[in-house]
Coordinates of C-alpha atoms in Angstrom, one line a residue:
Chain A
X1 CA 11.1 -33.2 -51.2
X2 CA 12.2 -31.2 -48.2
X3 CA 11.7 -31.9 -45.3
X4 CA 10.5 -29.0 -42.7
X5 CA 10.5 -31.3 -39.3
X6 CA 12.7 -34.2 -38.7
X7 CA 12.3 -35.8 -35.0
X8 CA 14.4 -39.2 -34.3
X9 CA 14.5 -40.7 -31.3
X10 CA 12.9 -37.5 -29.2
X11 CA 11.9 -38.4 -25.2
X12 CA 10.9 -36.1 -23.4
X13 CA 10.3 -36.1 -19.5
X14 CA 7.9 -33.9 -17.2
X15 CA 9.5 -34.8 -14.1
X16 CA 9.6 -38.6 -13.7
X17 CA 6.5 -38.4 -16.2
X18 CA 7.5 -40.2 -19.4
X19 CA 5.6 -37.9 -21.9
X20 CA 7.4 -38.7 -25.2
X21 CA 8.6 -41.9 -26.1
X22 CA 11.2 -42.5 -28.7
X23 CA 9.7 -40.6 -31.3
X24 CA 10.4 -40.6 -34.9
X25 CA 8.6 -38.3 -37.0
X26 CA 9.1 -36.4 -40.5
X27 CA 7.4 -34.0 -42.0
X28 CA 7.2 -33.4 -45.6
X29 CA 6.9 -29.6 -46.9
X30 CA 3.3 -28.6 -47.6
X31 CA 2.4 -31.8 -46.0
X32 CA -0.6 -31.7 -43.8
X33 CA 0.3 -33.8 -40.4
X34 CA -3.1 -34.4 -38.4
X35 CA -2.0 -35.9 -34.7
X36 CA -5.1 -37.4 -32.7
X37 CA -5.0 -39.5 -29.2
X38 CA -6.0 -39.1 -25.9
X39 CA -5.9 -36.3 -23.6
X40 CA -3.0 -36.4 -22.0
X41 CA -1.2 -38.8 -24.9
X42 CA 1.0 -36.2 -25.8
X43 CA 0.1 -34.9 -28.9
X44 CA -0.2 -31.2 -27.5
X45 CA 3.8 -31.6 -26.1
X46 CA 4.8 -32.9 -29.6
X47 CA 4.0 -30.2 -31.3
X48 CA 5.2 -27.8 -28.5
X49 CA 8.8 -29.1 -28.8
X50 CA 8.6 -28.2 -32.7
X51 CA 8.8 -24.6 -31.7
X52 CA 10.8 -25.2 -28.4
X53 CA 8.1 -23.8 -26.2
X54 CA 9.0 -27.3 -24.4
X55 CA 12.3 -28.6 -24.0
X56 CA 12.8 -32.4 -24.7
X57 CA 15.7 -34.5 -23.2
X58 CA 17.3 -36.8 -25.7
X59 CA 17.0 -37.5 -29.0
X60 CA 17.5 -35.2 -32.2
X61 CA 15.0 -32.3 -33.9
X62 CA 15.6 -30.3 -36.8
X63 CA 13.3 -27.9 -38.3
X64 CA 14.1 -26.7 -41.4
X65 CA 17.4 -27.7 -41.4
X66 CA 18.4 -25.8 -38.1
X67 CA 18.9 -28.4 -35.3
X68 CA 17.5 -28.2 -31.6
X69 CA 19.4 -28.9 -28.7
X70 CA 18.1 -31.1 -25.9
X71 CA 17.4 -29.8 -22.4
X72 CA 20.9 -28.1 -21.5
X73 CA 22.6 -28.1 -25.0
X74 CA 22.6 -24.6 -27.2
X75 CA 19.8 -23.0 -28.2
X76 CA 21.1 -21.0 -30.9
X77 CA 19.1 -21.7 -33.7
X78 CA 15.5 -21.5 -31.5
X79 CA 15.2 -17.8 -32.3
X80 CA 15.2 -18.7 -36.0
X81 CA 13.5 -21.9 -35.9
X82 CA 11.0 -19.7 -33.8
X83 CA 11.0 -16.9 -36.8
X84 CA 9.8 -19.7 -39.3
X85 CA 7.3 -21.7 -37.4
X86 CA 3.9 -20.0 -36.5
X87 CA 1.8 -21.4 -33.6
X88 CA -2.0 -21.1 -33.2
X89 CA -2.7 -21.7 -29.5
X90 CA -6.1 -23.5 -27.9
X91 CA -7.0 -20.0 -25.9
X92 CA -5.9 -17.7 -28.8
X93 CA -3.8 -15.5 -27.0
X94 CA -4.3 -12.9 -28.1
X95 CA -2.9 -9.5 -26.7
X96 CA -5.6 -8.1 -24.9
X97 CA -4.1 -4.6 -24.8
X98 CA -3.2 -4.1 -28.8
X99 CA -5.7 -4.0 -31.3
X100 CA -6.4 -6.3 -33.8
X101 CA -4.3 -4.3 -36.3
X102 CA -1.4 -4.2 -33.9
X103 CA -1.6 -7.6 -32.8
X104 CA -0.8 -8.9 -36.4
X105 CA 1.9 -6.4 -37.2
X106 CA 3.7 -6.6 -33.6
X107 CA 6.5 -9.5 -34.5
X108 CA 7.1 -8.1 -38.1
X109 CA 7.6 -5.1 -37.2
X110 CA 10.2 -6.1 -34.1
X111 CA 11.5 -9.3 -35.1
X112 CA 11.9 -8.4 -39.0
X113 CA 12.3 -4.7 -38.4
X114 CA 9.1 -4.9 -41.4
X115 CA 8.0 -0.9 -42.0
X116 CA 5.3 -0.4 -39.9
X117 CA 3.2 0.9 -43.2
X118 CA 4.3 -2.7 -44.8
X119 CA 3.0 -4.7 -41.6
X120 CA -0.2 -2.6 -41.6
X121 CA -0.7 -3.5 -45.6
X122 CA 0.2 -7.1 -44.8
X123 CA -2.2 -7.1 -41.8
X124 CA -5.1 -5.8 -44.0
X125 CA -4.4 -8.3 -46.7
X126 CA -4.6 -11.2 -44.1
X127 CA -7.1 -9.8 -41.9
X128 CA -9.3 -10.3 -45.8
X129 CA -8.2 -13.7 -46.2
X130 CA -9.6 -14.8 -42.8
X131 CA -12.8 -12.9 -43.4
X132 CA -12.6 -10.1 -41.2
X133 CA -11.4 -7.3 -42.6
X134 CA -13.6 -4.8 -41.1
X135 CA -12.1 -5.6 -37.6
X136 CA -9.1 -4.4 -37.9
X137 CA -9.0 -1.5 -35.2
X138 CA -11.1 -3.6 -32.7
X139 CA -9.5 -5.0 -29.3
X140 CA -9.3 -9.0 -29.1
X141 CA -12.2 -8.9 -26.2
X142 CA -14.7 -7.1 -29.0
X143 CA -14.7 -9.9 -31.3
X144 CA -16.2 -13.5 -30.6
X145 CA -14.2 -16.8 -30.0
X146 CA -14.1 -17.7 -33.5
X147 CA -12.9 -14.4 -34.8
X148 CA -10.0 -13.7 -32.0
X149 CA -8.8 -17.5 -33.3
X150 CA -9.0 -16.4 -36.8
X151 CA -6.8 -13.2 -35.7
X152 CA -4.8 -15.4 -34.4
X153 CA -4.0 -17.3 -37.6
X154 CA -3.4 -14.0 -39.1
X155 CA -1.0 -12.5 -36.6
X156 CA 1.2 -16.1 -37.1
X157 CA 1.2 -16.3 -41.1
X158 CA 2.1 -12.4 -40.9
X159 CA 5.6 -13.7 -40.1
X160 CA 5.5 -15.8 -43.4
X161 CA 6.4 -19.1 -41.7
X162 CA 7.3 -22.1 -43.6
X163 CA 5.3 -24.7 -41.1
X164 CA 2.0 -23.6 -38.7
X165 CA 1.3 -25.9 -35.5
X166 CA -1.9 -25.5 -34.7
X167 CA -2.8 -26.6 -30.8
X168 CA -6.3 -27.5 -30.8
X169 CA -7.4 -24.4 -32.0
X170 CA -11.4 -25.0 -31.8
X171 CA -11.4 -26.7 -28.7
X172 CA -12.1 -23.9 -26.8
X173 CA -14.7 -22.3 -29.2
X174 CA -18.4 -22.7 -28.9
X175 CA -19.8 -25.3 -31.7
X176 CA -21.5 -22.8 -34.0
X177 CA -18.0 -21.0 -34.8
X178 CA -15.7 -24.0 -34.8
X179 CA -16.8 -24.3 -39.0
X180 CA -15.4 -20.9 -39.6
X181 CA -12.2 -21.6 -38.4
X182 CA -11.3 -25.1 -39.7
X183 CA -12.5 -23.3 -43.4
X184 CA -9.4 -20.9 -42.7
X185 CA -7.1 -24.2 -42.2
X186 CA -8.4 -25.8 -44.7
X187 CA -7.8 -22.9 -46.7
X188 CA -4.6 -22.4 -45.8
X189 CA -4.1 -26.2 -46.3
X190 CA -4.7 -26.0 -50.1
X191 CA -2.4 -22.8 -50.5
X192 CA 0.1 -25.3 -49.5
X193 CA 1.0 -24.5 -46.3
X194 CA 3.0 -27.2 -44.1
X195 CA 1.0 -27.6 -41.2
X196 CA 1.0 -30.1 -37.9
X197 CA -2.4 -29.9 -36.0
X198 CA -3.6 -31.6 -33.0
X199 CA -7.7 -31.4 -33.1
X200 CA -10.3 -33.6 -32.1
X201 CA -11.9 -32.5 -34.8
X202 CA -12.1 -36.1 -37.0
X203 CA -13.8 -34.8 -39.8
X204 CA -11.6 -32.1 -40.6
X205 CA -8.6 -34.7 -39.8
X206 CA -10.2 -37.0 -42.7
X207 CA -10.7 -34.0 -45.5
X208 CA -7.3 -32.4 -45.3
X209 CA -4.9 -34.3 -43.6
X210 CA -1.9 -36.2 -45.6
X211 CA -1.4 -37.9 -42.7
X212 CA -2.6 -38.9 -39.8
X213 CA -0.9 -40.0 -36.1
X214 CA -2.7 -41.4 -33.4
X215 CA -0.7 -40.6 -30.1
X216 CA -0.8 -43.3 -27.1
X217 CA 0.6 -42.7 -24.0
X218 CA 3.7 -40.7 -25.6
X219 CA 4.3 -42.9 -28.4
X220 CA 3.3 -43.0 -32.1
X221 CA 1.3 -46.4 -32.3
X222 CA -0.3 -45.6 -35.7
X223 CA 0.0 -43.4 -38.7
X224 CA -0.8 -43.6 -42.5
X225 CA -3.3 -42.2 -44.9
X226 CA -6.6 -40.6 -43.0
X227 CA -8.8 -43.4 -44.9
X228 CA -6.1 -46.0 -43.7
X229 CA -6.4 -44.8 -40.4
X230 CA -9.9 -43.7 -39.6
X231 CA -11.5 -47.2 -41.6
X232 CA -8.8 -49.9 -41.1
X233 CA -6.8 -49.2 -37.8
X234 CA -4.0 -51.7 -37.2
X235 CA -3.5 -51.1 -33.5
X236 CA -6.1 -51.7 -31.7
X237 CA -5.3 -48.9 -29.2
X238 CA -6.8 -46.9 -32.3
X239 CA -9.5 -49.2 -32.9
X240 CA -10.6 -48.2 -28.8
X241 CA -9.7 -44.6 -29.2
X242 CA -11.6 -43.8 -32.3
X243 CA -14.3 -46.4 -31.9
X244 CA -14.7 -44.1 -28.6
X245 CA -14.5 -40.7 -30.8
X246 CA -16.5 -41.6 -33.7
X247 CA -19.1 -43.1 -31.6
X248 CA -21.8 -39.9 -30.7
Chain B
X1 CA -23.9 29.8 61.3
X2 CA -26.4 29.1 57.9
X3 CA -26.0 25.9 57.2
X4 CA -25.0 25.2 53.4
X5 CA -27.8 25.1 51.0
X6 CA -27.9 21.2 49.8
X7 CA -28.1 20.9 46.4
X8 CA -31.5 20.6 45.0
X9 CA -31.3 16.9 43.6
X10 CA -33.9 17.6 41.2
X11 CA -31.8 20.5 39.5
X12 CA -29.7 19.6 36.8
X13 CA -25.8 20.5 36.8
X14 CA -24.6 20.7 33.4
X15 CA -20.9 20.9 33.3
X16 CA -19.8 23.8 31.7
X17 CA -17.6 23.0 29.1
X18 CA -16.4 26.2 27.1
X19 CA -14.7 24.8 24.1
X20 CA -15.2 26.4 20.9
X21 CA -13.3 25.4 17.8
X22 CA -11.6 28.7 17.0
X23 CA -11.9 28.9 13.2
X24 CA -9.8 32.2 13.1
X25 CA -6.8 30.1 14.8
X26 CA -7.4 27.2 12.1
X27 CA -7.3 29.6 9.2
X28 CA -4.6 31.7 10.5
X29 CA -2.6 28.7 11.1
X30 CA -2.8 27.7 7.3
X31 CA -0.2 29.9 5.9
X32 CA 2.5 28.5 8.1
X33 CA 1.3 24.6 7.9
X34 CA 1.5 25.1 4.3
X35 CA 5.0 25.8 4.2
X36 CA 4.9 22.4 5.1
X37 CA 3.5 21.0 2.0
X38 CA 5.9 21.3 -0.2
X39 CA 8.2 18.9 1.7
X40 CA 5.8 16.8 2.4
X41 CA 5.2 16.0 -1.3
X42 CA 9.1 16.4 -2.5
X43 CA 9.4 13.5 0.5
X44 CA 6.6 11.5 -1.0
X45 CA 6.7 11.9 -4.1
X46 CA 10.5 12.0 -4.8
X47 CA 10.8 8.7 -2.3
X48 CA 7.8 7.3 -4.6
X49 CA 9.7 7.6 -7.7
X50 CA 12.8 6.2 -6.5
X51 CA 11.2 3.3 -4.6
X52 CA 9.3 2.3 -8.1
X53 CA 12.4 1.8 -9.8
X54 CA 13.6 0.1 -6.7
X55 CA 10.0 -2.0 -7.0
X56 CA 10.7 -2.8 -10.8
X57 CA 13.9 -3.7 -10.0
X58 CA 13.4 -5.9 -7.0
X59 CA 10.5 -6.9 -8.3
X60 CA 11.7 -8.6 -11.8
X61 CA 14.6 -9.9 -9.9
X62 CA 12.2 -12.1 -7.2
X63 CA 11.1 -13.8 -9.9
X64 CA 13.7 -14.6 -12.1
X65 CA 14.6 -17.7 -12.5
X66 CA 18.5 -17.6 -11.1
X67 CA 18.1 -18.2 -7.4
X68 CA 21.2 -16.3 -7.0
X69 CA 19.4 -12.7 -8.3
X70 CA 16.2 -14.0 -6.0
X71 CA 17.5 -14.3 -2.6
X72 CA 18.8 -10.8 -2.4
X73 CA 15.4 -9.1 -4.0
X74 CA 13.8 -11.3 -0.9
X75 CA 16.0 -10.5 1.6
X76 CA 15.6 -6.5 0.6
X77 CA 11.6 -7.2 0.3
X78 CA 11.5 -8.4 3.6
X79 CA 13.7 -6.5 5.8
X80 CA 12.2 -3.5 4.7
X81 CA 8.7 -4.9 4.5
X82 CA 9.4 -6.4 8.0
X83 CA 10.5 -3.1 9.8
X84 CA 8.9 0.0 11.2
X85 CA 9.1 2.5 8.8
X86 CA 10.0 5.0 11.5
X87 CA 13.1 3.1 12.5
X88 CA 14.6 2.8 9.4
X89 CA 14.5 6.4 9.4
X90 CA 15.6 6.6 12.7
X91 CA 18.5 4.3 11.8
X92 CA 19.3 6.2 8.0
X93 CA 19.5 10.0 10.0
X94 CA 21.4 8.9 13.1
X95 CA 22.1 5.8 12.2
X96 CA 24.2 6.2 8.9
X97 CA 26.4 9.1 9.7
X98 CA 28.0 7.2 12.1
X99 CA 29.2 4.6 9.3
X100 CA 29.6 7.1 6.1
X101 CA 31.3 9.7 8.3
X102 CA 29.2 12.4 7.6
X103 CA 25.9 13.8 8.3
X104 CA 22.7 13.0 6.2
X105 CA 20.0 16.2 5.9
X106 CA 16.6 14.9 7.3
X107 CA 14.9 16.2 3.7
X108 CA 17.5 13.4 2.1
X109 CA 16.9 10.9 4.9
X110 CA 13.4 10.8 4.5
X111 CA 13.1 10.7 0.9
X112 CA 15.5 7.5 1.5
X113 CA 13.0 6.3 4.0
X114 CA 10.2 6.2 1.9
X115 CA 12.4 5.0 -1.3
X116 CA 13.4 1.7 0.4
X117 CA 10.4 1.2 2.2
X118 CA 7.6 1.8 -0.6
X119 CA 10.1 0.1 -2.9
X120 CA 9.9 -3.1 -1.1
X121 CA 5.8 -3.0 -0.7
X122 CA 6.1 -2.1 -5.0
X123 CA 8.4 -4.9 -5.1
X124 CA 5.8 -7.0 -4.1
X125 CA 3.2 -5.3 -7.0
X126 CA 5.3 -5.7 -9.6
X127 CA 5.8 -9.1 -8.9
X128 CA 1.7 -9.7 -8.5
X129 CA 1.1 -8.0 -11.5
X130 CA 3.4 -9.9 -13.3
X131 CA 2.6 -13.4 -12.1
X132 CA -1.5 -12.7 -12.9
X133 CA -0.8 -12.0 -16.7
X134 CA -1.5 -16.0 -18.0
X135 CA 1.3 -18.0 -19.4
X136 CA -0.2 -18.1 -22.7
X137 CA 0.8 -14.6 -23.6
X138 CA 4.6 -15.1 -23.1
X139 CA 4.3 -18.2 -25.2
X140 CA 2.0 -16.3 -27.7
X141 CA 5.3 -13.6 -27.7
X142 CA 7.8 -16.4 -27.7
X143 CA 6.3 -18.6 -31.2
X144 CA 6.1 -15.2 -33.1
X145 CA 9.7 -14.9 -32.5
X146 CA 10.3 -12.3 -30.1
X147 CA 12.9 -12.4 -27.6
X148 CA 12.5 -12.7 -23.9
X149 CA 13.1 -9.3 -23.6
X150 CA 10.8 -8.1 -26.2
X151 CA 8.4 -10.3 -25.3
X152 CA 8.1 -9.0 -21.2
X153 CA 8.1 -5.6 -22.1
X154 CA 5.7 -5.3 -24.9
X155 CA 3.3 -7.7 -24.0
X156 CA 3.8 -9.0 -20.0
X157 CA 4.6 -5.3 -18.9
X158 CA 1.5 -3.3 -20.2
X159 CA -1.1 -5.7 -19.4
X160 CA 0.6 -6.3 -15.7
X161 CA 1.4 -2.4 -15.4
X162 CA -2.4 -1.7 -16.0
X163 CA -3.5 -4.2 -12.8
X164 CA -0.9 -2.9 -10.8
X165 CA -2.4 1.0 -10.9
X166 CA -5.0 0.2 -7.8
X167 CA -2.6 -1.5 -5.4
X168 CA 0.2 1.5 -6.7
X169 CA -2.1 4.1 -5.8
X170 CA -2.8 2.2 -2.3
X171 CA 1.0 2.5 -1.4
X172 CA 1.5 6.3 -2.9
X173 CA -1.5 7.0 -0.1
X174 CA 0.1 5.0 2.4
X175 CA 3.7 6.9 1.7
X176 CA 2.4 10.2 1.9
X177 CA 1.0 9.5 4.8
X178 CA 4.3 7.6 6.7
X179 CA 5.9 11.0 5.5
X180 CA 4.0 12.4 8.8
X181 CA 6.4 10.5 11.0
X182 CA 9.3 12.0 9.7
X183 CA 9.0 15.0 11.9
X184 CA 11.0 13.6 14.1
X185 CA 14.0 13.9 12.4
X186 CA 13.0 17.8 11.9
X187 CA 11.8 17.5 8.4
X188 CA 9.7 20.9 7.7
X189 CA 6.7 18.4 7.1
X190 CA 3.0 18.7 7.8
X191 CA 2.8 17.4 10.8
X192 CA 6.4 19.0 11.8
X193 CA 5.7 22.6 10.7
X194 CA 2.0 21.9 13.0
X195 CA 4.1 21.2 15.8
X196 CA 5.8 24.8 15.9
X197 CA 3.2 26.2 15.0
X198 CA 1.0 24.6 17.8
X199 CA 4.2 25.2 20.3
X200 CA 3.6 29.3 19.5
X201 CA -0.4 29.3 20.3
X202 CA -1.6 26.2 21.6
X203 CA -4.3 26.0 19.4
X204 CA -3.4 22.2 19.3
X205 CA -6.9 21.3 18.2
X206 CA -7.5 23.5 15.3
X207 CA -4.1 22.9 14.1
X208 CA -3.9 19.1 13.9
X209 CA -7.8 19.9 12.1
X210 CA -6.3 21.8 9.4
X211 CA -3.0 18.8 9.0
X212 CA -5.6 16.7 8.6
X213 CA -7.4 18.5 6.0
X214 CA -4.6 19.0 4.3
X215 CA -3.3 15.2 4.3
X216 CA -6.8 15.0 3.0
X217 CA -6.5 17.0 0.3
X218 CA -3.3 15.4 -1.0
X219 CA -4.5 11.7 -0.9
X220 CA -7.8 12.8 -2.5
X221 CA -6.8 14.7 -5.4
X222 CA -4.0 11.4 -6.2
X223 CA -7.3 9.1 -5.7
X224 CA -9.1 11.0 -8.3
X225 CA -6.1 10.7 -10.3
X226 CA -5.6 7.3 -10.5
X227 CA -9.3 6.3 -11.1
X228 CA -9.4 8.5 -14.1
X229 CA -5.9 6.6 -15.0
X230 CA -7.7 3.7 -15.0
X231 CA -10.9 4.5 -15.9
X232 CA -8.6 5.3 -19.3
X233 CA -7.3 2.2 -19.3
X234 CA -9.8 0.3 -19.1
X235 CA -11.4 1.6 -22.0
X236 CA -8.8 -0.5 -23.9
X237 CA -8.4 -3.6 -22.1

C-alpha cells in the first residue's frame, strides 16, 4: 500500500515550547487517521506541518513521496505537496468577498490553470455532493455555519487532493449543524478518501476512523483500532483523557 | 460758553457698524477664484495618485518580513509623517534646486509635496488594512496551493482594499485641503488666486467666503463619492 504521509522523528518547537515530540507517524492511502488529546496536546500543529502551514525543526516528512525540509532547509516541493493536500480549517475561511461559486473554482482556475467553464462544472458537481447546490451564487456571510464548512470541503476537494486534514472542522459550529457536516466526511470517508482529522467529536472518531491517535503533551502515547482505543486504553493518560471526554 | 450736553445715560448708543457682505463682490470674484481650481485638483489629485502607489509601496514593504526592506519604509513613514507639510514644500521649491541644479516649477513642487506626504499617511492604511484581514485567509490561500503572491493579491488585497476606502477618503480630504498652503510657493491655487484677487478689491471677506465654498464643494462631492463606493461594496461583503 502507499503510503500518503510518512513522519519519523518530527519535533517541532514554538519558541522554547516543546510542541512535537519525536513523532513517528504513517499514513496509509485511503486510510482514515482520527487524532484526539487535549487542547493544547498538539494535535492541531500535527496536522498543520502535513501541509507546511507550520514549520517543524528536525526530523523527516514526506507526503506523497515529496519530502519536506525542516525549518531553514528547501522548500521546493511545498507548493506541490500543497497542490495535493486539502485543508478544512476550524473557522472555515472562507473568502468573504467571492461567492460561493468563486470560492470553489479560485485555486483550480490559478493554480491548475483549470478553464474557468470546467471549474464552474466542477464546482456545481461538488456543491451537489455536499447538499447545497442551490447556493452556488451566494456570499459565505449568507449561508449558516454549517453550510460555509460544507463550502469549504468543496472548495478543498475541487483541487482533487490525494489526503484532506481536517482541523476541527465542527468545533466552531452550533450543535444542531455539526451532524451535517461530519455526514459529508463520512461520506467522503467511504469514497475512499485519505483523510487525517482532529475533532472532539468521539463518535464520529469510533464510526469512521481506521485509526485512532491520542496526542499528550506533543507525543503519540496511544494509537490502534477505534474499539482498541476508545474500550481498552493502554496508557492511562488515555484512560484520564477519555474517561474525561466520554463522561457527559 | 454752553456747556457740553452730557450724554443722556439712559439713551442707548449703538455702535454703528456698517458692514454688509457684498454678494456682488463674492460672485464677481468667482470667475477669477475658479481659475484656481483646476490646480488645485491637478495638485491633489495628481499628488494623491502618486502618493497611493508610494502608500502601496511603503506600505507592503513595513510589513514584510526582511527587516532590511522595513526600516527604510519606516524611516520614509516617519519623516514625512513627522514633518510640516508646508516645510517639505518649502524645502522641495527652494530647497532642491540648490542640490539638483536647477529650478523645480511650484505646480511640480507641490504635486511632490502632497505625493510624499499623503503617501506616508496611505503607507500607514495600507498597512492597517492589511494587518485587520485575519490569518486564516492567507492560510485558507496557502493549503489550496496558491502562491504568496497569488494568495495577497486575490484574497488579502480585496478584502483589505475595501476597509481601507474610509480612512483613504479621510486623507484625499485632508490633501486637498494642505493644497491651500501651497500658495506660498505661487501655485495658481485656491487660496493663491483669492489672494490677488483680494489684493485688487479688498473684498477680503467675501473672497475667502467663496474659497471656502469652493473647498467645500470639492471635499463634498469626493465624500459623496466614496460612500456610494462603499455603500457598493458593502453589498458584497
Amino acid at each position: 500500500m502507499t503510503q500518503i504521509v510518512k513522519m519519523k522523528g518530527m519535533n517541532k518547537y514554538f519558541g522554547k515550547l516543546h510542541v512535537l515530540k519525536n513523532i513517528d507517524l504513517t499514513v496509509e492511502q485511503g486510510e482514515v487517521v482520527v487524532i484526539i488529546g487535549a487542547s493544547g496536546s498538539g494535535k492541531s500543529t500535527l496536522i498543520r506541518c502535513v501541509n507546511g502551514l507550520e514549520e517543524f525543526e528536525s526530523g523527516t516528512l514526506e507526503v506523497d513521496n515529496h519530502p519536506l525540509a525542516p525549518r531553514g532547509g528547501n522548500q521546493k516541493n511545498l507548493a506541490e505537496i500543497r497542490k495535493e493536500v486539502g485543508m478544512v480549517f476550524q473557522q472555515f475561511n472562507l473568502f468573504p468577498h467571492l461567492t460561493v461559486k468563486n470560492n470553489i473554482t479560485l485555486a483550480p482556475t490559478r493554480v491548475k490553470r483549470t478553464a474557468q467553464v470546467v471549474a464552474n462544472a466542477t464546482a456545481d458537481r461538488l456543491l451537489e455532493r455536499v447538499g447545497i447546490g442551490s447556493q452556488a451564487d451566494k456570499y459565505p456571510s449568507q449561508l449558516s455555519g454549517g453550510q460555509q464548512q460544507r463550502v469549504a470541503i468543496a472548495r478543498a476537494l475541487a483541487m482533487e487532493p490525494r489526503l484532506m486534514l481536517f482541523d476541527e472542522p465542527t468545533s466552531a459550529l452550533d450543535p444542531e449543524m455539526i451532524g451535517e457536516v461530519l455526514d459529508v466526511m463520512r461520506e467522503l470517508a467511504k469514497e475512499g478518501m485519505t483523510m487525517m482529522v482532529v475533532t472532539h467529536e468521539m463518535g464520529f472518531a469510533r464510526e469512521v476512523a481506521d485509526r485512532v491517535i491520542y496526542i499528550h503533551e506533543g507525543q503519540i502515547v496511544e494509537e490502534g483500532k477505534p474499539d482498541d482505543v476508545f474500550d481498552n486504553p493502554q496508557n492511562e493518560r488515555t484512560q484520564a483523557f477519555l474517561s474525561r471526554v466520554l463522561a457527559h | 460758553m454752553p456747556r457740553p450736553i452730557p450724554p443722556n445715560p439712559t439713551e442707548t448708543h449703538t455702535v454703528e457698524f456698517q458692514f454688509q457682505f457684498d454678494w456682488q463682490a463674492a460672485i464677481n470674484s468667482i470667475p477669477y477664484l475658479a481659475k484656481g481650481i483646476p490646480y488645485t485638483l491637478m495638485i491633489s489629485f495628481g499628488g494623491l495618485a502618486i502618493g497611493f502607489v508610494l502608500g502601496i509601496v511603503f506600505g507592503l514593504l513595513s510589513i514584510n518580513k526582511s527587516r532590511a526592506l522595513r526600516w527604510p519604509a519606516t524611516a520614509y513613514i516617519e519623516i514625512f509623517r513627522g514633518t510640516p507639510i508646508l516645510v517639505q514644500v518649502l524645502f522641495i521649491f527652494y530647497g532642491l534646486p540648490d542640490l539638483i541644479g536647477g529650478p523645480i516649477d511650484p505646480l511640480t513642487a507641490g504635486i511632490a509635496a502632497i505625493a510624499l506626504n499623503s503617501g506616508a499617511y496611505i503607507s500607514e492604511v495600507v498597512r492597517g488594512g492589511v494587518q485587520s484581514i485575519d490569518k486564516g485567509q492567507t492560510e485558507a490561500g496557502l493549503s489550496l496551493g496558491l502562491s504568496r503572491p497569488q494568495t495577497f493579491w486575490t484574497i488579502i488585497w480585496p478584502q483589505a482594499f475595501r476597509r481601507m476606502i474610509p480612512p483613504l477618503g479621510n486623507q484625499a480630504i485632508v490633501s486637498i485641503k494642505d493644497t491651500s498652503l501651497f500658495s506660498v510657493i505661487g501655485v495658481g491655487e485656491l487660496v493663491r488666486q483669492g489672494q490677488v484677487y483680494i489684493a485688487n478689491t479688498f473684498t477680503a471677506f467675501e473672497v475667502y467666503f467663496v474659497v471656502a465654498l469652493m473647498y467645500l464643494a470639492i471635499t463634498l462631492s469626493l465624500s459623496l463619492i466614496l460612500r456610494l463606493l462603499e455603500r457598493r461594496g458593502v453589498a458584497s461583503a
